[in-house]
């Protein structure tokens, strides 16, 4: 059985492990093997193992990835793996990052649905083929893994920048015809910490494991901001 | 938020103006210097032209608006220099650009 040489970032240092190579092995399998068989003190985070929950993202050989759906075959160069925590987030321990700021920014970007119907009201009727509904559909499948946030240069340069995921969420709601908090949301995402600072490097789009394009969403927010500003609604 | 959005809009609008100005500027240079040209010949053609004075004044205005806003992002993102002191410095930089630009325009076209 061949062996995978794995370097894991732990605080300020790298720790080396040798992990047996298996068929269809994912990076999460590798980390789990280390924690269960080689060093039980290793801290990492995961939940669903099937690419739904967005909790297992780490930096693998220099790029942020969801580890549960990343096969070792695809990323290991000459049988080597380098695993570190996500960038642009504070590290709690080993491979575990503090996601608070990441999710607080969703709230700051007015990522909450702002409807006006009451429980007693009838259902809102939206055509599944309306233009806005289709736009909302495009990027709605975000799992909140923070891979895009970790890949974003603007977040690295400006810690206040809301980041691709929060802005993508805002764009989805901008296209939700039931939402009545639109002006407030555009005010939240305009400005230096919001969509206007995006450099369109497209690292978020390149790295998104769900193949979404936050860049396109941010471009949409820029257009919506421009229109609102010209109408004096900002 | 509103002032930051305003800066963003005028930077993009000035970029559109600059794209046109640079094209006209380059095309005019290439057209005018065919066969060689001296400084005196240039000034003989340009001085007293109200249309070119207006065109290059617009060029200078676009530069004055565009460059400091771009520099504002560079200073913020690369040096972490944000806020009032940066904005005031950039306002001075904009005034310097306008002064230098208009001095050149006046010399060549007035």
Tab-separated table of C-alpha atoms in Angstrom:
chain	number	residue	atom	x	y	z
A	1	UNK	CA	0.000	0.000	0.000
A	2	UNK	CA	1.449	3.374	-0.930
A	3	UNK	CA	1.772	6.160	1.572
A	4	UNK	CA	0.702	9.787	1.451
A	5	UNK	CA	3.036	12.310	3.054
A	6	UNK	CA	0.908	14.953	4.733
A	7	UNK	CA	1.964	18.252	6.336
A	8	UNK	CA	-0.624	19.742	8.660
A	9	UNK	CA	-0.463	23.308	9.906
A	10	UNK	CA	-0.667	23.423	13.689
A	11	UNK	CA	-0.269	26.911	15.097
A	12	UNK	CA	3.059	28.295	13.883
A	13	UNK	CA	4.504	24.992	12.715
A	14	UNK	CA	3.897	22.162	10.252
A	15	UNK	CA	3.524	18.617	11.548
A	16	UNK	CA	4.343	15.701	9.242
A	17	UNK	CA	2.239	12.535	9.035
A	18	UNK	CA	2.266	9.436	6.867
A	19	UNK	CA	-1.190	8.258	5.891
A	20	UNK	CA	-2.015	5.052	3.997
A	21	UNK	CA	-3.217	5.785	0.465
A	22	UNK	CA	-6.658	4.362	-0.318
A	23	UNK	CA	-8.928	4.233	-3.301
A	24	UNK	CA	-11.398	7.141	-3.667
A	25	UNK	CA	-9.805	8.778	-0.636
A	26	UNK	CA	-10.865	12.355	0.111
A	27	UNK	CA	-8.799	14.989	1.901
A	28	UNK	CA	-11.302	14.789	4.772
A	29	UNK	CA	-10.620	11.030	4.975
A	30	UNK	CA	-6.928	11.852	5.336
A	31	UNK	CA	-7.484	14.355	8.140
A	32	UNK	CA	-9.874	11.967	9.885
A	33	UNK	CA	-7.302	9.148	9.656
A	34	UNK	CA	-4.691	11.388	11.282
A	35	UNK	CA	-7.031	12.345	14.117
A	36	UNK	CA	-8.287	8.798	14.769
A	37	UNK	CA	-5.060	6.848	14.345
A	38	UNK	CA	-2.032	9.135	14.562
A	39	UNK	CA	-2.749	12.162	16.737
A	40	UNK	CA	-6.085	12.489	18.572
A	41	UNK	CA	-5.264	16.066	19.586
A	42	UNK	CA	-5.683	17.351	16.020
A	43	UNK	CA	-8.622	19.770	15.813
A	44	UNK	CA	-10.684	20.049	12.625
A	45	UNK	CA	-14.327	20.567	11.725
A	46	UNK	CA	-16.780	18.624	9.594
A	47	UNK	CA	-20.372	17.437	9.702
A	48	UNK	CA	-22.194	16.045	6.658
A	49	UNK	CA	-19.306	14.569	4.592
A	50	UNK	CA	-21.367	14.965	1.418
A	51	UNK	CA	-20.875	18.597	0.387
A	52	UNK	CA	-23.981	20.078	1.947
A	53	UNK	CA	-23.072	21.657	5.257
A	54	UNK	CA	-20.037	23.766	4.318
A	55	UNK	CA	-18.099	23.112	7.510
A	56	UNK	CA	-15.018	21.149	6.341
A	57	UNK	CA	-13.292	23.724	4.142
A	58	UNK	CA	-9.524	23.984	4.553
A	59	UNK	CA	-6.544	25.154	2.529
A	60	UNK	CA	-5.215	22.180	0.583
A	61	UNK	CA	-1.893	22.532	-1.259
A	62	UNK	CA	-2.303	26.294	-1.184
A	63	UNK	CA	-5.923	26.605	-2.349
A	64	UNK	CA	-9.126	26.720	-0.292
A	65	UNK	CA	-11.318	23.670	-0.905
A	66	UNK	CA	-14.184	21.669	0.563
A	67	UNK	CA	-12.259	18.670	1.834
A	68	UNK	CA	-15.108	16.144	1.909
A	69	UNK	CA	-15.577	16.319	-1.860
A	70	UNK	CA	-11.942	16.828	-2.792
A	71	UNK	CA	-10.331	13.584	-3.883
A	72	UNK	CA	-6.684	13.096	-3.015
A	73	UNK	CA	-6.135	12.011	-6.649
A	74	UNK	CA	-7.013	15.500	-7.820
A	75	UNK	CA	-4.788	17.505	-5.489
A	76	UNK	CA	-1.869	15.434	-4.184
A	77	UNK	CA	1.317	16.235	-6.039
A	78	UNK	CA	3.848	13.372	-5.933
A	79	UNK	CA	2.025	11.856	-2.984
A	80	UNK	CA	2.212	15.029	-0.890
A	81	UNK	CA	-0.522	17.048	0.763
A	82	UNK	CA	-0.205	20.306	2.649
A	83	UNK	CA	-3.249	21.082	4.769
A	84	UNK	CA	-3.798	24.345	6.636
A	85	UNK	CA	-6.792	26.293	7.941
A	86	UNK	CA	-8.762	28.638	5.668
A	87	UNK	CA	-7.162	32.016	5.058
A	88	UNK	CA	-8.672	35.415	5.956
A	89	UNK	CA	-10.202	33.970	9.145
A	90	UNK	CA	-8.814	33.809	12.692
A	91	UNK	CA	-7.618	30.326	13.655
A	92	UNK	CA	-9.087	28.825	16.826
A	93	UNK	CA	-6.864	25.739	16.799
A	94	UNK	CA	-5.100	23.663	14.147
A	95	UNK	CA	-7.499	23.483	11.166
A	96	UNK	CA	-10.471	25.120	12.878
A	97	UNK	CA	-11.220	28.745	12.036
A	98	UNK	CA	-13.472	31.224	13.781
A	99	UNK	CA	-16.366	31.815	11.341
A	100	UNK	CA	-18.126	34.497	13.395
A	101	UNK	CA	-16.909	37.466	11.381
A	102	UNK	CA	-17.739	35.644	8.140
A	103	UNK	CA	-21.380	35.110	9.169
A	104	UNK	CA	-21.708	38.480	10.930
A	105	UNK	CA	-20.961	40.001	7.542
A	106	UNK	CA	-23.948	38.160	6.037
A	107	UNK	CA	-26.080	39.958	8.617
A	108	UNK	CA	-24.332	43.276	7.894
A	109	UNK	CA	-25.045	42.803	4.179
A	110	UNK	CA	-28.743	42.510	5.128
A	111	UNK	CA	-28.709	38.832	4.262
A	112	UNK	CA	-31.999	38.284	6.101
A	113	UNK	CA	-35.225	38.011	4.141
A	114	UNK	CA	-37.349	41.138	4.686
A	115	UNK	CA	-40.891	40.113	3.857
A	116	UNK	CA	-44.105	41.888	4.849
A	117	UNK	CA	-46.703	39.126	4.699
A	118	UNK	CA	-48.235	37.803	7.879
A	119	UNK	CA	-48.905	34.204	8.779
A	120	UNK	CA	-52.583	34.733	7.959
A	121	UNK	CA	-51.830	36.044	4.457
A	122	UNK	CA	-52.021	33.823	1.427
A	123	UNK	CA	-48.880	32.463	-0.267
A	124	UNK	CA	-46.981	34.831	-2.523
A	125	UNK	CA	-47.297	33.675	-6.094
A	126	UNK	CA	-44.098	33.924	-8.111
A	127	UNK	CA	-43.622	32.601	-11.597
A	128	UNK	CA	-40.687	30.168	-11.666
A	129	UNK	CA	-39.768	31.527	-15.092
A	130	UNK	CA	-39.838	35.238	-14.249
A	131	UNK	CA	-36.571	37.078	-14.893
A	132	UNK	CA	-35.952	37.934	-11.258
A	133	UNK	CA	-36.778	34.442	-10.020
A	134	UNK	CA	-34.291	32.991	-12.490
A	135	UNK	CA	-31.622	35.430	-11.318
A	136	UNK	CA	-32.319	34.492	-7.698
A	137	UNK	CA	-31.951	30.809	-8.624
A	138	UNK	CA	-28.500	31.157	-10.162
A	139	UNK	CA	-26.509	31.636	-6.950
A	140	UNK	CA	-28.967	30.420	-4.324
A	141	UNK	CA	-27.187	27.131	-3.599
A	142	UNK	CA	-24.434	28.676	-1.468
A	143	UNK	CA	-23.532	26.372	1.446
A	144	UNK	CA	-21.628	29.029	3.429
A	145	UNK	CA	-18.297	27.165	3.399
A	146	UNK	CA	-16.211	30.387	3.271
A	147	UNK	CA	-13.977	29.042	0.497
A	148	UNK	CA	-14.688	32.193	-1.543
A	149	UNK	CA	-14.027	34.421	1.466
A	150	UNK	CA	-10.710	32.694	2.034
A	151	UNK	CA	-9.755	33.098	-1.646
A	152	UNK	CA	-10.689	36.791	-1.859
A	153	UNK	CA	-7.831	39.303	-2.191
A	154	UNK	CA	-10.063	42.238	-1.249
A	155	UNK	CA	-10.910	40.604	2.110
A	156	UNK	CA	-7.161	40.220	2.707
A	157	UNK	CA	-6.613	43.913	1.922
A	158	UNK	CA	-9.644	45.312	3.714
A	159	UNK	CA	-10.827	43.362	6.771
A	160	UNK	CA	-14.125	45.292	6.707
A	161	UNK	CA	-14.970	44.084	3.183
A	162	UNK	CA	-18.173	42.046	3.330
A	163	UNK	CA	-16.778	39.351	1.042
A	164	UNK	CA	-18.175	37.300	-1.840
A	165	UNK	CA	-20.540	35.035	0.129
A	166	UNK	CA	-22.354	37.815	2.006
A	167	UNK	CA	-22.658	39.910	-1.155
A	168	UNK	CA	-23.860	36.886	-3.097
A	169	UNK	CA	-26.562	36.336	-0.488
A	170	UNK	CA	-27.577	39.999	-0.762
A	171	UNK	CA	-27.815	39.662	-4.558
A	172	UNK	CA	-30.082	36.624	-4.207
A	173	UNK	CA	-32.409	38.658	-1.982
A	174	UNK	CA	-32.271	41.687	-4.297
A	175	UNK	CA	-33.901	39.359	-6.822
A	176	UNK	CA	-36.508	38.084	-4.382
A	177	UNK	CA	-39.712	39.846	-5.375
A	178	UNK	CA	-41.290	39.197	-1.969
A	179	UNK	CA	-38.545	41.067	-0.159
A	180	UNK	CA	-39.408	44.624	0.839
A	181	UNK	CA	-36.103	45.722	2.376
A	182	UNK	CA	-34.374	46.476	-0.915
A	183	UNK	CA	-33.285	50.087	-0.366
A	184	UNK	CA	-31.933	49.220	3.062
A	185	UNK	CA	-30.036	46.245	1.608
A	186	UNK	CA	-28.471	48.284	-1.191
A	187	UNK	CA	-27.374	50.865	1.361
A	188	UNK	CA	-25.757	48.052	3.345
A	189	UNK	CA	-23.817	46.646	0.402
A	190	UNK	CA	-22.800	49.888	-1.336
A	191	UNK	CA	-19.644	51.695	-0.306
A	192	UNK	CA	-16.020	50.869	0.425
A	193	UNK	CA	-16.758	47.756	2.478
A	194	UNK	CA	-19.267	46.439	-0.047
A	195	UNK	CA	-19.725	45.537	-3.678
A	196	UNK	CA	-18.082	48.689	-5.034
A	197	UNK	CA	-14.671	47.499	-3.816
A	198	UNK	CA	-14.712	44.219	-5.754
A	199	UNK	CA	-11.761	44.077	-8.179
A	200	UNK	CA	-13.346	41.310	-10.267
A	201	UNK	CA	-10.323	39.051	-9.737
A	202	UNK	CA	-12.829	36.188	-9.769
A	203	UNK	CA	-10.939	34.075	-7.219
A	204	UNK	CA	-14.292	33.402	-5.509
A	205	UNK	CA	-15.808	32.136	-8.743
A	206	UNK	CA	-12.707	30.094	-9.523
A	207	UNK	CA	-12.775	28.401	-6.103
A	208	UNK	CA	-16.492	28.040	-5.319
A	209	UNK	CA	-17.067	24.295	-4.838
A	210	UNK	CA	-20.710	24.717	-5.896
A	211	UNK	CA	-19.605	26.361	-9.162
A	212	UNK	CA	-21.487	29.557	-8.334
A	213	UNK	CA	-20.306	32.952	-9.507
A	214	UNK	CA	-20.317	35.472	-6.648
A	215	UNK	CA	-18.467	37.775	-9.068
A	216	UNK	CA	-21.542	37.918	-11.291
A	217	UNK	CA	-23.726	38.569	-8.242
A	218	UNK	CA	-21.452	41.402	-7.111
A	219	UNK	CA	-21.579	42.889	-10.619
A	220	UNK	CA	-25.377	42.737	-10.350
A	221	UNK	CA	-25.212	44.564	-7.015
A	222	UNK	CA	-23.036	47.255	-8.599
A	223	UNK	CA	-25.638	47.802	-11.331
A	224	UNK	CA	-28.472	47.863	-8.805
A	225	UNK	CA	-26.514	50.329	-6.639
A	226	UNK	CA	-25.889	52.590	-9.628
A	227	UNK	CA	-29.570	52.589	-10.594
A	228	UNK	CA	-30.690	53.276	-7.032
A	229	UNK	CA	-28.138	56.103	-6.694
A	230	UNK	CA	-29.274	57.725	-9.943
A	231	UNK	CA	-32.900	57.519	-8.789
A	232	UNK	CA	-31.894	59.089	-5.470
A	233	UNK	CA	-32.998	56.009	-3.524
A	234	UNK	CA	-29.681	55.197	-1.896
B	1	UNK	CA	-22.297	55.187	1.898
B	2	UNK	CA	-23.771	57.786	-0.421
B	3	UNK	CA	-20.499	59.704	-0.794
B	4	UNK	CA	-18.560	56.477	-1.427
B	5	UNK	CA	-21.077	55.483	-4.093
B	6	UNK	CA	-20.774	58.960	-5.618
B	7	UNK	CA	-16.977	58.576	-5.812
B	8	UNK	CA	-17.415	55.180	-7.468
B	9	UNK	CA	-19.840	56.548	-10.050
B	10	UNK	CA	-17.748	59.579	-10.974
B	11	UNK	CA	-14.635	57.436	-11.225
B	12	UNK	CA	-16.336	55.194	-13.770
B	13	UNK	CA	-17.849	58.130	-15.630
B	14	UNK	CA	-14.450	59.866	-15.782
B	15	UNK	CA	-12.900	56.608	-17.040
B	16	UNK	CA	-15.320	56.647	-19.966
B	17	UNK	CA	-14.387	60.268	-20.734
B	18	UNK	CA	-10.677	59.411	-20.440
B	19	UNK	CA	-10.987	56.491	-22.847
B	20	UNK	CA	-12.298	58.870	-25.487
B	21	UNK	CA	-9.826	61.657	-24.655
B	22	UNK	CA	-6.802	59.336	-24.824
B	23	UNK	CA	-7.903	58.008	-28.222
B	24	UNK	CA	-8.368	61.513	-29.640
B	25	UNK	CA	-5.074	62.637	-28.065
B	26	UNK	CA	-3.063	59.734	-29.530
B	27	UNK	CA	-4.712	59.959	-32.950
B	28	UNK	CA	-4.017	63.693	-33.092
B	29	UNK	CA	-0.360	63.204	-32.154
B	30	UNK	CA	0.128	60.528	-34.807
B	31	UNK	CA	-1.647	62.634	-37.430
B	32	UNK	CA	0.120	65.889	-36.517
B	33	UNK	CA	3.741	64.709	-36.344
B	34	UNK	CA	3.863	63.034	-39.763
B	35	UNK	CA	7.027	64.377	-41.373
B	36	UNK	CA	8.384	65.857	-38.130
B	37	UNK	CA	7.256	68.802	-36.066
B	38	UNK	CA	8.989	71.429	-33.914
B	39	UNK	CA	7.742	72.934	-30.669
B	40	UNK	CA	7.254	76.298	-32.361
B	41	UNK	CA	5.147	74.747	-35.131
B	42	UNK	CA	2.948	72.985	-32.567
B	43	UNK	CA	2.345	76.182	-30.615
B	44	UNK	CA	1.593	78.080	-33.824
B	45	UNK	CA	-1.202	75.624	-34.540
B	46	UNK	CA	-2.588	75.216	-31.057
B	47	UNK	CA	-2.581	78.714	-29.590
B	48	UNK	CA	-5.890	80.472	-29.708
B	49	UNK	CA	-7.913	77.329	-30.453
B	50	UNK	CA	-10.981	77.476	-28.223
B	51	UNK	CA	-12.140	73.970	-29.243
B	52	UNK	CA	-8.844	72.286	-28.291
B	53	UNK	CA	-8.676	74.370	-25.125
B	54	UNK	CA	-12.103	73.021	-24.173
B	55	UNK	CA	-11.171	69.443	-25.117
B	56	UNK	CA	-7.967	69.414	-23.062
B	57	UNK	CA	-9.667	71.160	-20.143
B	58	UNK	CA	-12.154	68.277	-20.108
B	59	UNK	CA	-9.211	65.835	-20.278
B	60	UNK	CA	-7.601	67.501	-17.252
B	61	UNK	CA	-10.895	67.497	-15.357
B	62	UNK	CA	-11.349	63.761	-16.005
B	63	UNK	CA	-7.799	63.029	-14.794
B	64	UNK	CA	-8.343	65.200	-11.724
B	65	UNK	CA	-11.431	63.203	-10.811
B	66	UNK	CA	-10.250	59.746	-11.844
B	67	UNK	CA	-6.702	59.434	-10.524
B	68	UNK	CA	-7.183	60.426	-6.859
B	69	UNK	CA	-10.180	58.076	-6.447
B	70	UNK	CA	-8.164	55.190	-7.849
B	71	UNK	CA	-5.258	56.129	-5.618
B	72	UNK	CA	-7.649	56.178	-2.666
B	73	UNK	CA	-8.303	52.448	-3.153
B	74	UNK	CA	-4.591	51.732	-3.622
B	75	UNK	CA	-3.658	53.591	-0.419
B	76	UNK	CA	-6.433	51.861	1.519
B	77	UNK	CA	-5.772	48.350	0.269
B	78	UNK	CA	-1.985	48.323	0.055
B	79	UNK	CA	-0.974	50.656	2.869
B	80	UNK	CA	-4.066	50.453	5.065
B	81	UNK	CA	-4.269	54.256	4.900
B	82	UNK	CA	-7.961	55.156	5.098
B	83	UNK	CA	-10.142	57.890	6.507
B	84	UNK	CA	-9.953	61.622	6.789
B	85	UNK	CA	-6.185	62.098	6.518
B	86	UNK	CA	-6.044	60.001	3.347
B	87	UNK	CA	-9.058	61.778	1.818
B	88	UNK	CA	-7.610	65.231	2.573
B	89	UNK	CA	-4.230	64.261	1.122
B	90	UNK	CA	-5.961	63.002	-2.023
B	91	UNK	CA	-7.950	66.222	-2.271
B	92	UNK	CA	-4.640	68.094	-2.272
B	93	UNK	CA	-3.323	65.660	-4.881
B	94	UNK	CA	-6.406	66.339	-7.034
B	95	UNK	CA	-5.829	70.079	-6.740
B	96	UNK	CA	-2.180	69.588	-7.746
B	97	UNK	CA	-3.233	67.589	-10.809
B	98	UNK	CA	-5.783	70.235	-11.797
B	99	UNK	CA	-3.256	73.051	-11.349
B	100	UNK	CA	-0.487	71.308	-13.310
B	101	UNK	CA	-2.873	70.171	-16.020
B	102	UNK	CA	-4.521	73.536	-16.512
B	103	UNK	CA	-1.158	75.302	-16.476
B	104	UNK	CA	-0.083	73.101	-19.400
B	105	UNK	CA	-3.387	73.594	-21.226
B	106	UNK	CA	-3.162	77.363	-20.818
B	107	UNK	CA	0.426	77.419	-22.097
B	108	UNK	CA	-0.325	75.375	-25.202
B	109	UNK	CA	-3.834	76.472	-26.164
B	110	UNK	CA	-4.574	79.899	-24.666
